[in-house]
mmCIF file with all atom_site columns, C-alpha atoms in Angstrom:
data_model
loop_
_atom_site.group_PDB
_atom_site.id
_atom_site.type_symbol
_atom_site.label_atom_id
_atom_site.label_alt_id
_atom_site.label_comp_id
_atom_site.label_asym_id
_atom_site.label_entity_id
_atom_site.label_seq_id
_atom_site.pdbx_PDB_ins_code
_atom_site.Cartn_x
_atom_site.Cartn_y
_atom_site.Cartn_z
_atom_site.occupancy
_atom_site.B_iso_or_equiv
_atom_site.pdbx_formal_charge
_atom_site.auth_seq_id
_atom_site.auth_comp_id
_atom_site.auth_asym_id
_atom_site.auth_atom_id
_atom_site.pdbx_PDB_model_num
ATOM 1   C CA . GLY A 1 1   ? -1.710  15.512  7.888   1.00 0.00 ? 1146 GLY A CA 1
ATOM 2   C CA . ALA A 1 2   ? 0.115   13.319  5.427   1.00 0.00 ? 1147 ALA A CA 1
ATOM 3   C CA . VAL A 1 3   ? -1.204  13.865  1.955   1.00 0.00 ? 1148 VAL A CA 1
ATOM 4   C CA . VAL A 1 4   ? 0.345   12.331  -1.130  1.00 0.00 ? 1149 VAL A CA 1
ATOM 5   C CA . SER A 1 5   ? -0.788  13.210  -4.624  1.00 0.00 ? 1150 SER A CA 1
ATOM 6   C CA . GLN A 1 6   ? -0.199  11.514  -7.958  1.00 0.00 ? 1151 GLN A CA 1
ATOM 7   C CA . HIS A 1 7   ? -0.519  12.853  -11.438 1.00 0.00 ? 1152 HIS A CA 1
ATOM 8   C CA . PRO A 1 8   ? -2.050  11.864  -13.723 1.00 0.00 ? 1153 PRO A CA 1
ATOM 9   C CA . SER A 1 9   ? -4.790  9.778   -12.131 1.00 0.00 ? 1154 SER A CA 1
ATOM 10  C CA . TRP A 1 10  ? -5.207  7.870   -15.367 1.00 0.00 ? 1155 TRP A CA 1
ATOM 11  C CA . VAL A 1 11  ? -3.420  7.792   -18.703 1.00 0.00 ? 1156 VAL A CA 1
ATOM 12  C CA . ILE A 1 12  ? -3.815  5.964   -21.985 1.00 0.00 ? 1157 ILE A CA 1
ATOM 13  C CA . CYS A 1 13  ? -0.802  5.710   -24.243 1.00 0.00 ? 1158 CYS A CA 1
ATOM 14  C CA . LYS A 1 14  ? 0.216   3.889   -27.372 1.00 0.00 ? 1159 LYS A CA 1
ATOM 15  C CA . SER A 1 15  ? 2.616   0.986   -27.342 1.00 0.00 ? 1160 SER A CA 1
ATOM 16  C CA . GLY A 1 16  ? 6.218   2.144   -27.655 1.00 0.00 ? 1161 GLY A CA 1
ATOM 17  C CA . THR A 1 17  ? 5.736   5.549   -26.067 1.00 0.00 ? 1162 THR A CA 1
ATOM 18  C CA . SER A 1 18  ? 6.904   6.686   -22.630 1.00 0.00 ? 1163 SER A CA 1
ATOM 19  C CA . VAL A 1 19  ? 4.765   7.874   -19.747 1.00 0.00 ? 1164 VAL A CA 1
ATOM 20  C CA . LYS A 1 20  ? 5.803   9.859   -16.683 1.00 0.00 ? 1165 LYS A CA 1
ATOM 21  C CA . ILE A 1 21  ? 3.931   9.639   -13.375 1.00 0.00 ? 1166 ILE A CA 1
ATOM 22  C CA . GLU A 1 22  ? 4.530   12.174  -10.614 1.00 0.00 ? 1167 GLU A CA 1
ATOM 23  C CA . CYS A 1 23  ? 4.248   11.558  -6.902  1.00 0.00 ? 1168 CYS A CA 1
ATOM 24  C CA . ARG A 1 24  ? 4.238   14.488  -4.497  1.00 0.00 ? 1169 ARG A CA 1
ATOM 25  C CA . SER A 1 25  ? 4.106   14.723  -0.720  1.00 0.00 ? 1170 SER A CA 1
ATOM 26  C CA . LEU A 1 26  ? 2.004   17.834  -0.188  1.00 0.00 ? 1171 LEU A CA 1
ATOM 27  C CA . ASP A 1 27  ? 2.369   18.633  3.496   1.00 0.00 ? 1172 ASP A CA 1
ATOM 28  C CA . PHE A 1 28  ? 5.504   16.834  4.610   1.00 0.00 ? 1173 PHE A CA 1
ATOM 29  C CA . GLN A 1 29  ? 9.002   16.039  3.473   1.00 0.00 ? 1174 GLN A CA 1
ATOM 30  C CA . ALA A 1 30  ? 9.743   12.515  2.347   1.00 0.00 ? 1175 ALA A CA 1
ATOM 31  C CA . THR A 1 31  ? 13.295  11.264  2.116   1.00 0.00 ? 1176 THR A CA 1
ATOM 32  C CA . THR A 1 32  ? 11.968  7.915   0.988   1.00 0.00 ? 1177 THR A CA 1
ATOM 33  C CA . MET A 1 33  ? 9.249   7.178   -1.523  1.00 0.00 ? 1178 MET A CA 1
ATOM 34  C CA . PHE A 1 34  ? 8.065   3.838   -2.810  1.00 0.00 ? 1179 PHE A CA 1
ATOM 35  C CA . TRP A 1 35  ? 6.562   2.751   -6.098  1.00 0.00 ? 1180 TRP A CA 1
ATOM 36  C CA . TYR A 1 36  ? 4.095   -0.108  -6.217  1.00 0.00 ? 1181 TYR A CA 1
ATOM 37  C CA . ARG A 1 37  ? 2.192   -1.898  -8.902  1.00 0.00 ? 1182 ARG A CA 1
ATOM 38  C CA . GLN A 1 38  ? -1.163  -3.529  -8.282  1.00 0.00 ? 1183 GLN A CA 1
ATOM 39  C CA . PHE A 1 39  ? -3.013  -5.970  -10.502 1.00 0.00 ? 1184 PHE A CA 1
ATOM 40  C CA . PRO A 1 40  ? -6.736  -6.638  -10.069 1.00 0.00 ? 1185 PRO A CA 1
ATOM 41  C CA . LYS A 1 41  ? -7.508  -8.685  -6.965  1.00 0.00 ? 1186 LYS A CA 1
ATOM 42  C CA . GLN A 1 42  ? -3.806  -8.901  -6.134  1.00 0.00 ? 1187 GLN A CA 1
ATOM 43  C CA . SER A 1 43  ? -1.657  -7.329  -3.502  1.00 0.00 ? 1188 SER A CA 1
ATOM 44  C CA . LEU A 1 44  ? 0.633   -4.370  -3.821  1.00 0.00 ? 1189 LEU A CA 1
ATOM 45  C CA . MET A 1 45  ? 3.919   -5.337  -5.430  1.00 0.00 ? 1190 MET A CA 1
ATOM 46  C CA . LEU A 1 46  ? 6.859   -3.155  -4.477  1.00 0.00 ? 1191 LEU A CA 1
ATOM 47  C CA . MET A 1 47  ? 8.770   -2.094  -7.578  1.00 0.00 ? 1192 MET A CA 1
ATOM 48  C CA . ALA A 1 48  ? 11.403  0.195   -6.141  1.00 0.00 ? 1193 ALA A CA 1
ATOM 49  C CA . THR A 1 49  ? 12.430  2.351   -3.228  1.00 0.00 ? 1194 THR A CA 1
ATOM 50  C CA . SER A 1 50  ? 13.364  5.904   -4.066  1.00 0.00 ? 1195 SER A CA 1
ATOM 51  C CA . ASN A 1 51  ? 15.646  7.974   -1.858  1.00 0.00 ? 1196 ASN A CA 1
ATOM 52  C CA . GLU A 1 52  ? 16.048  11.691  -2.375  1.00 0.00 ? 1197 GLU A CA 1
ATOM 53  C CA . GLY A 1 53  ? 19.300  12.523  -4.065  1.00 0.00 ? 1198 GLY A CA 1
ATOM 54  C CA . SER A 1 54  ? 20.380  8.956   -4.749  1.00 0.00 ? 1199 SER A CA 1
ATOM 55  C CA . LYS A 1 55  ? 19.665  6.124   -7.137  1.00 0.00 ? 1200 LYS A CA 1
ATOM 56  C CA . ALA A 1 56  ? 16.543  4.075   -6.607  1.00 0.00 ? 1201 ALA A CA 1
ATOM 57  C CA . THR A 1 57  ? 16.726  0.524   -5.318  1.00 0.00 ? 1202 THR A CA 1
ATOM 58  C CA . TYR A 1 58  ? 14.784  -1.849  -7.538  1.00 0.00 ? 1203 TYR A CA 1
ATOM 59  C CA . GLU A 1 59  ? 13.166  -5.099  -6.448  1.00 0.00 ? 1204 GLU A CA 1
ATOM 60  C CA . GLN A 1 60  ? 14.203  -8.331  -8.074  1.00 0.00 ? 1205 GLN A CA 1
ATOM 61  C CA . GLY A 1 61  ? 12.616  -8.783  -11.470 1.00 0.00 ? 1206 GLY A CA 1
ATOM 62  C CA . VAL A 1 62  ? 11.902  -5.087  -12.047 1.00 0.00 ? 1207 VAL A CA 1
ATOM 63  C CA . GLU A 1 63  ? 13.731  -3.661  -15.059 1.00 0.00 ? 1208 GLU A CA 1
ATOM 64  C CA . LYS A 1 64  ? 15.427  -0.448  -13.978 1.00 0.00 ? 1209 LYS A CA 1
ATOM 65  C CA . ASP A 1 65  ? 15.975  0.664   -17.566 1.00 0.00 ? 1210 ASP A CA 1
ATOM 66  C CA . LYS A 1 66  ? 12.274  0.351   -18.261 1.00 0.00 ? 1211 LYS A CA 1
ATOM 67  C CA . PHE A 1 67  ? 10.961  1.910   -15.084 1.00 0.00 ? 1212 PHE A CA 1
ATOM 68  C CA . LEU A 1 68  ? 13.037  5.031   -14.526 1.00 0.00 ? 1213 LEU A CA 1
ATOM 69  C CA . ILE A 1 69  ? 12.721  6.585   -11.101 1.00 0.00 ? 1214 ILE A CA 1
ATOM 70  C CA . ASN A 1 70  ? 13.902  10.029  -10.111 1.00 0.00 ? 1215 ASN A CA 1
ATOM 71  C CA . HIS A 1 71  ? 13.614  11.523  -6.618  1.00 0.00 ? 1216 HIS A CA 1
ATOM 72  C CA . ALA A 1 72  ? 14.893  15.025  -7.217  1.00 0.00 ? 1217 ALA A CA 1
ATOM 73  C CA . SER A 1 73  ? 13.512  16.709  -4.106  1.00 0.00 ? 1218 SER A CA 1
ATOM 74  C CA . LEU A 1 74  ? 12.082  15.908  -0.684  1.00 0.00 ? 1219 LEU A CA 1
ATOM 75  C CA . THR A 1 75  ? 8.554   16.238  -2.058  1.00 0.00 ? 1220 THR A CA 1
ATOM 76  C CA . LEU A 1 76  ? 8.712   14.820  -5.567  1.00 0.00 ? 1221 LEU A CA 1
ATOM 77  C CA . SER A 1 77  ? 9.460   11.457  -7.112  1.00 0.00 ? 1222 SER A CA 1
ATOM 78  C CA . THR A 1 78  ? 8.733   10.469  -10.702 1.00 0.00 ? 1223 THR A CA 1
ATOM 79  C CA . LEU A 1 79  ? 8.289   7.110   -12.395 1.00 0.00 ? 1224 LEU A CA 1
ATOM 80  C CA . THR A 1 80  ? 8.777   6.965   -16.149 1.00 0.00 ? 1225 THR A CA 1
ATOM 81  C CA . VAL A 1 81  ? 7.591   3.884   -17.985 1.00 0.00 ? 1226 VAL A CA 1
ATOM 82  C CA . THR A 1 82  ? 9.719   3.754   -21.112 1.00 0.00 ? 1227 THR A CA 1
ATOM 83  C CA . SER A 1 83  ? 8.721   2.044   -24.353 1.00 0.00 ? 1228 SER A CA 1
ATOM 84  C CA . ALA A 1 84  ? 5.453   0.973   -22.801 1.00 0.00 ? 1229 ALA A CA 1
ATOM 85  C CA . HIS A 1 85  ? 3.786   -2.268  -23.840 1.00 0.00 ? 1230 HIS A CA 1
ATOM 86  C CA . PRO A 1 86  ? 0.277   -3.567  -23.150 1.00 0.00 ? 1231 PRO A CA 1
ATOM 87  C CA . GLU A 1 87  ? 1.608   -5.801  -20.372 1.00 0.00 ? 1232 GLU A CA 1
ATOM 88  C CA . ASP A 1 88  ? 2.691   -2.643  -18.528 1.00 0.00 ? 1233 ASP A CA 1
ATOM 89  C CA . SER A 1 89  ? -0.961  -1.706  -18.127 1.00 0.00 ? 1234 SER A CA 1
ATOM 90  C CA . SER A 1 90  ? -1.627  -1.634  -14.412 1.00 0.00 ? 1235 SER A CA 1
ATOM 91  C CA . PHE A 1 91  ? -2.438  0.499   -11.388 1.00 0.00 ? 1236 PHE A CA 1
ATOM 92  C CA . TYR A 1 92  ? 0.691   2.270   -10.166 1.00 0.00 ? 1237 TYR A CA 1
ATOM 93  C CA . ILE A 1 93  ? 0.714   3.625   -6.627  1.00 0.00 ? 1238 ILE A CA 1
ATOM 94  C CA . CYS A 1 94  ? 3.356   5.634   -4.847  1.00 0.00 ? 1239 CYS A CA 1
ATOM 95  C CA . SER A 1 95  ? 3.819   6.078   -1.142  1.00 0.00 ? 1240 SER A CA 1
ATOM 96  C CA . ALA A 1 96  ? 5.980   8.256   1.031   1.00 0.00 ? 1241 ALA A CA 1
ATOM 97  C CA . ARG A 1 97  ? 7.552   7.927   4.420   1.00 0.00 ? 1242 ARG A CA 1
ATOM 98  C CA . LYS A 1 98  ? 7.875   11.002  6.575   1.00 0.00 ? 1243 LYS A CA 1
ATOM 99  C CA . SER A 1 99  ? 11.386  12.219  7.166   1.00 0.00 ? 1244 SER A CA 1
ATOM 100 C CA . ALA A 1 100 ? 12.836  12.181  10.666  1.00 0.00 ? 1245 ALA A CA 1
ATOM 101 C CA . ALA A 1 101 ? 10.150  9.710   11.672  1.00 0.00 ? 1246 ALA A CA 1
ATOM 102 C CA . GLY A 1 102 ? 12.394  7.656   13.907  1.00 0.00 ? 1247 GLY A CA 1
ATOM 103 C CA . ASP A 1 103 ? 11.749  3.989   13.463  1.00 0.00 ? 1248 ASP A CA 1
ATOM 104 C CA . SER A 1 104 ? 8.231   4.590   12.232  1.00 0.00 ? 1249 SER A CA 1
ATOM 105 C CA . TYR A 1 105 ? 7.677   2.974   8.879   1.00 0.00 ? 1250 TYR A CA 1
ATOM 106 C CA . GLU A 1 106 ? 4.191   4.156   8.211   1.00 0.00 ? 1251 GLU A CA 1
ATOM 107 C CA . GLN A 1 107 ? 3.665   4.810   4.554   1.00 0.00 ? 1252 GLN A CA 1
ATOM 108 C CA . TYR A 1 108 ? 1.208   7.321   3.166   1.00 0.00 ? 1253 TYR A CA 1
ATOM 109 C CA . PHE A 1 109 ? -0.133  6.412   -0.225  1.00 0.00 ? 1254 PHE A CA 1
ATOM 110 C CA . GLY A 1 110 ? -1.103  8.439   -3.238  1.00 0.00 ? 1255 GLY A CA 1
ATOM 111 C CA . PRO A 1 111 ? -4.402  7.834   -5.012  1.00 0.00 ? 1256 PRO A CA 1
ATOM 112 C CA . GLY A 1 112 ? -2.800  5.790   -7.767  1.00 0.00 ? 1257 GLY A CA 1
ATOM 113 C CA . THR A 1 113 ? -2.423  6.103   -11.524 1.00 0.00 ? 1258 THR A CA 1
ATOM 114 C CA . ARG A 1 114 ? -4.249  3.803   -13.910 1.00 0.00 ? 1259 ARG A CA 1
ATOM 115 C CA . LEU A 1 115 ? -2.050  3.187   -16.967 1.00 0.00 ? 1260 LEU A CA 1
ATOM 116 C CA . THR A 1 116 ? -3.516  1.610   -20.079 1.00 0.00 ? 1261 THR A CA 1
ATOM 117 C CA . VAL A 1 117 ? -1.223  0.857   -22.999 1.00 0.00 ? 1262 VAL A CA 1
ATOM 118 C CA . THR A 1 118 ? -2.953  0.222   -26.306 1.00 0.00 ? 1263 THR A CA 1
ATOM 119 C CA . GLU B 2 1   ? 11.113  -14.666 2.958   1.00 0.00 ? 499  GLU B CA 1
ATOM 120 C CA . ASP B 2 2   ? 8.439   -12.738 4.839   1.00 0.00 ? 500  ASP B CA 1
ATOM 121 C CA . GLN B 2 3   ? 4.870   -13.858 4.178   1.00 0.00 ? 501  GLN B CA 1
ATOM 122 C CA . VAL B 2 4   ? 1.449   -12.391 4.912   1.00 0.00 ? 502  VAL B CA 1
ATOM 123 C CA . THR B 2 5   ? -1.802  -14.317 4.520   1.00 0.00 ? 503  THR B CA 1
ATOM 124 C CA . GLN B 2 6   ? -5.157  -12.655 4.981   1.00 0.00 ? 504  GLN B CA 1
ATOM 125 C CA . SER B 2 7   ? -8.484  -14.377 5.506   1.00 0.00 ? 505  SER B CA 1
ATOM 126 C CA . PRO B 2 8   ? -11.176 -14.495 4.478   1.00 0.00 ? 506  PRO B CA 1
ATOM 127 C CA . GLU B 2 9   ? -10.679 -13.201 0.937   1.00 0.00 ? 507  GLU B CA 1
ATOM 128 C CA . ALA B 2 10  ? -14.130 -11.684 1.034   1.00 0.00 ? 508  ALA B CA 1
ATOM 129 C CA . LEU B 2 11  ? -16.630 -11.042 3.790   1.00 0.00 ? 509  LEU B CA 1
ATOM 130 C CA . ARG B 2 12  ? -20.202 -9.935  3.554   1.00 0.00 ? 510  ARG B CA 1
ATOM 131 C CA . LEU B 2 13  ? -21.853 -8.567  6.686   1.00 0.00 ? 511  LEU B CA 1
ATOM 132 C CA . GLN B 2 14  ? -25.196 -7.095  7.539   1.00 0.00 ? 512  GLN B CA 1
ATOM 133 C CA . GLU B 2 15  ? -25.031 -3.604  8.958   1.00 0.00 ? 513  GLU B CA 1
ATOM 134 C CA . GLY B 2 16  ? -24.402 -3.928  12.707  1.00 0.00 ? 514  GLY B CA 1
ATOM 135 C CA . GLU B 2 17  ? -23.030 -7.478  12.459  1.00 0.00 ? 515  GLU B CA 1
ATOM 136 C CA . SER B 2 18  ? -19.603 -7.460  14.120  1.00 0.00 ? 516  SER B CA 1
ATOM 137 C CA . SER B 2 19  ? -16.787 -9.655  12.819  1.00 0.00 ? 517  SER B CA 1
ATOM 138 C CA . SER B 2 20  ? -13.011 -10.006 12.560  1.00 0.00 ? 518  SER B CA 1
ATOM 139 C CA . LEU B 2 21  ? -10.495 -10.119 9.751   1.00 0.00 ? 519  LEU B CA 1
ATOM 140 C CA . ASN B 2 22  ? -7.362  -12.218 10.138  1.00 0.00 ? 520  ASN B CA 1
ATOM 141 C CA . CYS B 2 23  ? -3.779  -11.536 9.112   1.00 0.00 ? 521  CYS B CA 1
ATOM 142 C CA . SER B 2 24  ? -1.288  -14.372 9.650   1.00 0.00 ? 522  SER B CA 1
ATOM 143 C CA . TYR B 2 25  ? 2.364   -13.628 9.144   1.00 0.00 ? 523  TYR B CA 1
ATOM 144 C CA . THR B 2 26  ? 5.828   -15.093 9.192   1.00 0.00 ? 524  THR B CA 1
ATOM 145 C CA . VAL B 2 27  ? 8.624   -12.599 9.401   1.00 0.00 ? 525  VAL B CA 1
ATOM 146 C CA . SER B 2 28  ? 12.225  -12.451 10.494  1.00 0.00 ? 526  SER B CA 1
ATOM 147 C CA . GLY B 2 29  ? 12.174  -9.936  13.295  1.00 0.00 ? 527  GLY B CA 1
ATOM 148 C CA . LEU B 2 30  ? 8.910   -8.015  13.210  1.00 0.00 ? 528  LEU B CA 1
ATOM 149 C CA . ARG B 2 31  ? 9.519   -4.275  12.965  1.00 0.00 ? 529  ARG B CA 1
ATOM 150 C CA . GLY B 2 32  ? 5.872   -3.365  12.551  1.00 0.00 ? 530  GLY B CA 1
ATOM 151 C CA . LEU B 2 33  ? 2.503   -4.665  11.354  1.00 0.00 ? 531  LEU B CA 1
ATOM 152 C CA . PHE B 2 34  ? 0.306   -2.276  9.426   1.00 0.00 ? 532  PHE B CA 1
ATOM 153 C CA . TRP B 2 35  ? -3.368  -2.166  8.543   1.00 0.00 ? 533  TRP B CA 1
ATOM 154 C CA . TYR B 2 36  ? -4.630  -0.169  5.579   1.00 0.00 ? 534  TYR B CA 1
ATOM 155 C CA . ARG B 2 37  ? -8.013  0.426   4.023   1.00 0.00 ? 535  ARG B CA 1
ATOM 156 C CA . GLN B 2 38  ? -8.280  0.602   0.232   1.00 0.00 ? 536  GLN B CA 1
ATOM 157 C CA . ASP B 2 39  ? -11.318 1.786   -1.685  1.00 0.00 ? 537  ASP B CA 1
ATOM 158 C CA . PRO B 2 40  ? -11.731 0.734   -5.336  1.00 0.00 ? 538  PRO B CA 1
ATOM 159 C CA . GLY B 2 41  ? -9.477  2.643   -7.705  1.00 0.00 ? 539  GLY B CA 1
ATOM 160 C CA . LYS B 2 42  ? -7.697  4.457   -4.867  1.00 0.00 ? 540  LYS B CA 1
ATOM 161 C CA . GLY B 2 43  ? -4.499  4.158   -2.910  1.00 0.00 ? 541  GLY B CA 1
ATOM 162 C CA . PRO B 2 44  ? -4.447  2.548   0.534   1.00 0.00 ? 542  PRO B CA 1
ATOM 163 C CA . GLU B 2 45  ? -5.295  4.673   3.558   1.00 0.00 ? 543  GLU B CA 1
ATOM 164 C CA . PHE B 2 46  ? -3.224  4.098   6.684   1.00 0.00 ? 544  PHE B CA 1
ATOM 165 C CA . LEU B 2 47  ? -5.150  2.827   9.714   1.00 0.00 ? 545  LEU B CA 1
ATOM 166 C CA . PHE B 2 48  ? -2.845  1.340   12.368  1.00 0.00 ? 546  PHE B CA 1
ATOM 167 C CA . THR B 2 49  ? 0.684   0.271   13.227  1.00 0.00 ? 547  THR B CA 1
ATOM 168 C CA . LEU B 2 50  ? 1.298   -2.450  15.816  1.00 0.00 ? 548  LEU B CA 1
ATOM 169 C CA . TYR B 2 51  ? 4.773   -3.278  17.041  1.00 0.00 ? 549  TYR B CA 1
ATOM 170 C CA . SER B 2 52  ? 4.595   -5.976  19.696  1.00 0.00 ? 550  SER B CA 1
ATOM 171 C CA . ALA B 2 53  ? 2.426   -8.896  20.773  1.00 0.00 ? 551  ALA B CA 1
ATOM 172 C CA . GLY B 2 54  ? -0.382  -7.830  23.050  1.00 0.00 ? 552  GLY B CA 1
ATOM 173 C CA . GLU B 2 55  ? -0.641  -4.370  21.562  1.00 0.00 ? 553  GLU B CA 1
ATOM 174 C CA . GLU B 2 56  ? -4.070  -3.041  20.623  1.00 0.00 ? 554  GLU B CA 1
ATOM 175 C CA . LYS B 2 57  ? -5.216  0.068   18.800  1.00 0.00 ? 555  LYS B CA 1
ATOM 176 C CA . GLU B 2 58  ? -8.662  1.460   18.146  1.00 0.00 ? 556  GLU B CA 1
ATOM 177 C CA . LYS B 2 59  ? -10.203 3.908   15.734  1.00 0.00 ? 557  LYS B CA 1
ATOM 178 C CA . GLU B 2 60  ? -13.952 4.399   15.643  1.00 0.00 ? 558  GLU B CA 1
ATOM 179 C CA . ARG B 2 61  ? -15.476 0.959   14.890  1.00 0.00 ? 559  ARG B CA 1
ATOM 180 C CA . LEU B 2 62  ? -12.101 -0.679  14.207  1.00 0.00 ? 560  LEU B CA 1
ATOM 181 C CA . LYS B 2 63  ? -9.804  -2.372  16.674  1.00 0.00 ? 561  LYS B CA 1
ATOM 182 C CA . ALA B 2 64  ? -6.512  -4.029  15.730  1.00 0.00 ? 562  ALA B CA 1
ATOM 183 C CA . THR B 2 65  ? -4.779  -6.608  17.895  1.00 0.00 ? 563  THR B CA 1
ATOM 184 C CA . LEU B 2 66  ? -1.471  -8.422  17.551  1.00 0.00 ? 564  LEU B CA 1
ATOM 185 C CA . THR B 2 67  ? -0.040  -11.770 18.638  1.00 0.00 ? 565  THR B CA 1
ATOM 186 C CA . LYS B 2 68  ? 3.281   -13.358 17.714  1.00 0.00 ? 566  LYS B CA 1
ATOM 187 C CA . LYS B 2 69  ? 1.749   -15.058 14.683  1.00 0.00 ? 567  LYS B CA 1
ATOM 188 C CA . GLU B 2 70  ? -1.266  -13.053 13.639  1.00 0.00 ? 568  GLU B CA 1
ATOM 189 C CA . SER B 2 71  ? -3.227  -9.858  13.819  1.00 0.00 ? 569  SER B CA 1
ATOM 190 C CA . PHE B 2 72  ? -6.948  -9.313  13.907  1.00 0.00 ? 570  PHE B CA 1
ATOM 191 C CA . LEU B 2 73  ? -8.946  -6.357  12.727  1.00 0.00 ? 571  LEU B CA 1
ATOM 192 C CA . HIS B 2 74  ? -12.192 -6.349  14.661  1.00 0.00 ? 572  HIS B CA 1
ATOM 193 C CA . ILE B 2 75  ? -15.091 -4.422  13.214  1.00 0.00 ? 573  ILE B CA 1
ATOM 194 C CA . THR B 2 76  ? -17.833 -3.565  15.666  1.00 0.00 ? 574  THR B CA 1
ATOM 195 C CA . ALA B 2 77  ? -21.324 -2.742  14.405  1.00 0.00 ? 575  ALA B CA 1
ATOM 196 C CA . PRO B 2 78  ? -20.122 -2.006  10.855  1.00 0.00 ? 576  PRO B CA 1
ATOM 197 C CA . LYS B 2 79  ? -21.810 0.485   8.585   1.00 0.00 ? 577  LYS B CA 1
ATOM 198 C CA . PRO B 2 80  ? -22.045 0.426   4.767   1.00 0.00 ? 578  PRO B CA 1
ATOM 199 C CA . GLU B 2 81  ? -19.314 3.073   4.577   1.00 0.00 ? 579  GLU B CA 1
ATOM 200 C CA . ASP B 2 82  ? -16.909 0.559   6.125   1.00 0.00 ? 580  ASP B CA 1
ATOM 201 C CA . SER B 2 83  ? -17.087 -1.427  2.890   1.00 0.00 ? 581  SER B CA 1
ATOM 202 C CA . ALA B 2 84  ? -13.583 -1.591  1.409   1.00 0.00 ? 582  ALA B CA 1
ATOM 203 C CA . THR B 2 85  ? -10.609 -3.880  1.026   1.00 0.00 ? 583  THR B CA 1
ATOM 204 C CA . TYR B 2 86  ? -8.504  -4.084  4.174   1.00 0.00 ? 584  TYR B CA 1
ATOM 205 C CA . LEU B 2 87  ? -4.810  -4.740  3.666   1.00 0.00 ? 585  LEU B CA 1
ATOM 206 C CA . CYS B 2 88  ? -2.319  -6.043  6.184   1.00 0.00 ? 586  CYS B CA 1
ATOM 207 C CA . ALA B 2 89  ? 1.433   -5.570  5.811   1.00 0.00 ? 587  ALA B CA 1
ATOM 208 C CA . VAL B 2 90  ? 4.518   -6.436  7.846   1.00 0.00 ? 588  VAL B CA 1
ATOM 209 C CA . ARG B 2 91  ? 7.964   -4.936  8.021   1.00 0.00 ? 589  ARG B CA 1
ATOM 210 C CA . GLY B 2 92  ? 10.660  -7.436  8.829   1.00 0.00 ? 590  GLY B CA 1
ATOM 211 C CA . GLY B 2 93  ? 14.244  -7.279  9.867   1.00 0.00 ? 591  GLY B CA 1
ATOM 212 C CA . TYR B 2 94  ? 15.375  -6.670  6.291   1.00 0.00 ? 592  TYR B CA 1
ATOM 213 C CA . GLN B 2 95  ? 13.426  -3.392  6.279   1.00 0.00 ? 593  GLN B CA 1
ATOM 214 C CA . LYS B 2 96  ? 11.130  -4.470  3.468   1.00 0.00 ? 594  LYS B CA 1
ATOM 215 C CA . VAL B 2 97  ? 7.352   -4.156  3.813   1.00 0.00 ? 595  VAL B CA 1
ATOM 216 C CA . THR B 2 98  ? 5.334   -7.135  2.559   1.00 0.00 ? 596  THR B CA 1
ATOM 217 C CA . PHE B 2 99  ? 1.616   -6.820  1.860   1.00 0.00 ? 597  PHE B CA 1
ATOM 218 C CA . GLY B 2 100 ? -1.128  -9.422  2.004   1.00 0.00 ? 598  GLY B CA 1
ATOM 219 C CA . THR B 2 101 ? -3.742  -9.733  -0.719  1.00 0.00 ? 599  THR B CA 1
ATOM 220 C CA . GLY B 2 102 ? -6.437  -8.166  1.425   1.00 0.00 ? 600  GLY B CA 1
ATOM 221 C CA . THR B 2 103 ? -9.940  -8.923  2.641   1.00 0.00 ? 601  THR B CA 1
ATOM 222 C CA . LYS B 2 104 ? -12.765 -7.375  0.668   1.00 0.00 ? 602  LYS B CA 1
ATOM 223 C CA . LEU B 2 105 ? -15.466 -6.343  3.099   1.00 0.00 ? 603  LEU B CA 1
ATOM 224 C CA . GLN B 2 106 ? -19.009 -5.588  2.021   1.00 0.00 ? 604  GLN B CA 1
ATOM 225 C CA . VAL B 2 107 ? -21.485 -4.236  4.571   1.00 0.00 ? 605  VAL B CA 1
ATOM 226 C CA . ILE B 2 108 ? -25.090 -4.470  3.498   1.00 0.00 ? 606  ILE B CA 1
ATOM 227 C CA . PRO B 2 109 ? -27.665 -1.982  4.842   1.00 0.00 ? 607  PRO B CA 1
#
């Protein structure tokens, strides 16, 4: 199997506070994890690529000081939204790529986290 | 820049009415085309990977095919539980995966 979990599944926070979202690969090791953002009726937008033990690579236009990513182990990556604002409200989804998967680039997605900033 | 266009945006089928979803792409050096299924409020579920033109893969009522410019997801005799948004994505030579906006499928009993 290839199961990815996210926690929390939904969170409501006040403007100006920080929120941490966890992404775990439950039954496989993932050297690479990805963080996406999805707006209603829109496609997945890649925010950053997270590699275990190294700094994340952020996509153009994504503020790395606002969206802090840590990939401390082969099964855990975290996304911290700092000083959240209402415009940060969105559906955040992580995915993981199996380690030692050759050239396979199949990603296994978590169930997503719905963030609402009031 | 890699691009993925999916059509139609939405599709409504009667149960048992077969149809196809289209994914057109432009990419510099295709390293893989992926199909995912996404239910409302959930993360995408991996369905297929296709690597080269002419390749086909099947899973239950779904069959994915690939040409040099597009991919089709054929749905044979769909059931209401097949209702979901189907996403197509490509991985190009720059290693990045680009997603389309999806086709929302509704199968009516």
